[in-house]
Amino acid sequence: MRYYKEMESPIGQLTLIEEEETLKEILFENQNIQDADRKSTSFLEMVEEQLKEYFEGKRRTFSFSISPQGTEFQRKVWKALEGIPYGEVKTYGQIASEIGSPKGSRAVGMANHNNPIPIVIPCHRVIGKNGSLTGYAGGLEKKTALLTLERSGDIN
């Protein structure tokens, strides 16, 4: 069974979705929940607590199980994103080179866009080659807020 819990955060409402004590998705308020029942499980409570600590600037890593669903290429990109340290950024091109697809910047961008577990898999830490902030599923204001939090310890 898949269960979901909604939580308020400084970047808006988030919906946390678990299956068998593994985080499967984090949805922003403009995204639809599919095939999940509303239920606050102990696992989802722990995920919510760790996300709250992250937003308070008290947590830099997460200690719960995740299982993003995607293609082999997407999973390779998402794994590379997990290697970007808190408060740092990399370009789409750097990620493409790291995973052995040096000309795959656009494909990396699409994998970022399809990341089912934003924040935890930190796609917000990926920027354009000229240092510009480019697309984010939750909107650029959320990406900016997350990067600001990680650089200054404050979401505002």
XYZ file of C-alpha atoms in Angstrom:
156
model
C 0.000 0.000 0.000
C 1.011 3.571 -0.677
C 0.249 6.187 1.947
C 0.576 9.946 1.955
C 0.809 12.744 4.462
C 0.693 16.459 3.796
C 2.937 18.893 5.625
C 3.354 22.635 5.652
C 6.815 23.965 4.885
C 8.403 27.370 4.270
C 8.128 26.673 0.520
C 4.472 25.629 0.639
C 2.562 22.436 1.215
C 4.429 19.206 0.519
C 2.869 15.774 0.122
C 5.031 12.883 1.282
C 4.294 9.480 -0.243
C 5.598 6.202 1.132
C 5.381 2.592 0.170
C 6.607 -0.081 2.583
C 8.551 2.394 4.750
C 10.366 3.870 1.766
C 9.876 7.425 0.529
C 8.654 7.286 -3.061
C 7.690 10.890 -3.788
C 7.528 14.440 -2.489
C 4.918 16.481 -4.320
C 4.524 20.245 -4.397
C 1.053 21.766 -3.949
C 0.407 21.903 -7.701
C 1.009 18.183 -8.254
C -1.597 15.410 -8.054
C -1.503 12.440 -5.705
C -2.033 9.120 -7.461
C -2.773 5.692 -6.020
C -2.189 6.501 -2.351
C -4.331 6.623 0.757
C -4.128 9.425 3.302
C -2.575 7.958 6.431
C 0.014 9.323 8.817
C 2.398 6.430 9.437
C 5.355 6.447 11.812
C 7.648 6.435 8.755
C 5.954 9.518 7.264
C 6.109 11.250 10.669
C 9.875 10.628 10.748
C 10.272 11.971 7.194
C 8.268 15.072 8.120
C 10.400 15.642 11.236
C 13.638 15.389 9.253
C 12.307 17.780 6.596
C 11.320 20.256 9.331
C 14.856 20.027 10.734
C 16.230 20.660 7.236
C 14.046 23.764 6.825
C 15.188 24.984 10.260
C 18.819 24.690 9.107
C 19.493 21.882 11.617
C 19.824 18.971 9.173
C 22.018 18.555 6.097
C 21.396 14.895 5.258
C 18.450 12.535 5.570
C 18.466 9.107 7.174
C 15.433 7.363 5.730
C 15.028 4.979 2.836
C 14.164 6.361 -0.612
C 13.226 4.539 -3.793
C 12.695 6.835 -6.768
C 11.077 5.226 -9.791
C 12.552 6.108 -13.173
C 14.637 4.954 -16.104
C 18.180 3.713 -15.648
C 19.486 7.055 -16.950
C 17.255 9.040 -14.562
C 18.352 6.945 -11.581
C 22.002 7.501 -12.565
C 21.410 11.275 -12.634
C 19.544 11.232 -9.323
C 22.370 9.246 -7.708
C 24.845 11.888 -8.935
C 22.639 14.637 -7.456
C 22.811 12.950 -4.072
C 26.584 13.457 -4.242
C 26.329 17.257 -4.442
C 27.248 18.532 -0.972
C 24.822 20.649 1.046
C 25.169 24.318 0.117
C 27.059 23.658 -3.109
C 25.935 23.604 -6.738
C 26.934 21.899 -9.959
C 25.958 22.559 -13.544
C 23.915 20.273 -15.757
C 27.075 19.765 -17.829
C 29.106 18.731 -14.803
C 26.499 16.125 -13.861
C 26.353 14.889 -17.467
C 30.145 14.432 -17.520
C 30.136 12.688 -14.128
C 27.699 10.047 -15.331
C 29.568 9.447 -18.585
C 27.285 11.456 -20.909
C 29.306 14.626 -21.546
C 26.868 15.870 -24.198
C 23.811 14.998 -22.130
C 23.143 18.314 -20.365
C 19.573 18.524 -21.665
C 18.850 14.924 -20.736
C 20.180 15.672 -17.240
C 17.798 18.637 -17.140
C 14.864 16.386 -18.038
C 15.882 13.846 -15.388
C 16.008 16.702 -12.865
C 12.545 17.803 -13.940
C 11.243 14.267 -13.383
C 12.902 13.814 -9.973
C 10.149 12.313 -7.795
C 11.844 13.161 -4.484
C 12.923 16.828 -4.629
C 14.773 18.333 -1.661
C 15.983 14.877 -0.542
C 17.425 14.221 -4.005
C 18.736 17.782 -4.323
C 17.925 18.744 -7.914
C 17.716 22.350 -6.655
C 21.537 22.270 -6.445
C 21.880 22.078 -10.246
C 22.295 25.332 -12.173
C 22.942 26.526 -15.711
C 26.504 26.680 -17.058
C 26.574 30.474 -16.710
C 25.517 30.237 -13.058
C 21.875 31.056 -13.741
C 19.030 29.356 -11.961
C 17.080 27.340 -14.460
C 13.873 25.294 -14.207
C 12.590 23.636 -11.080
C 9.411 21.558 -10.836
C 8.255 23.564 -7.833
C 9.112 26.895 -9.459
C 12.244 29.038 -9.386
C 11.155 30.809 -6.193
C 11.313 27.466 -4.337
C 14.707 26.652 -5.870
C 15.989 30.071 -4.804
C 14.613 29.594 -1.282
C 16.271 26.177 -0.902
C 19.638 27.445 -2.139
C 19.363 30.485 0.160
C 18.599 28.203 3.110
C 21.617 26.033 2.388
C 23.950 28.999 1.952
C 22.781 31.107 4.879
C 20.912 28.770 7.222
C 17.712 30.777 6.751
C 14.963 30.175 4.202
C 14.009 33.855 3.937
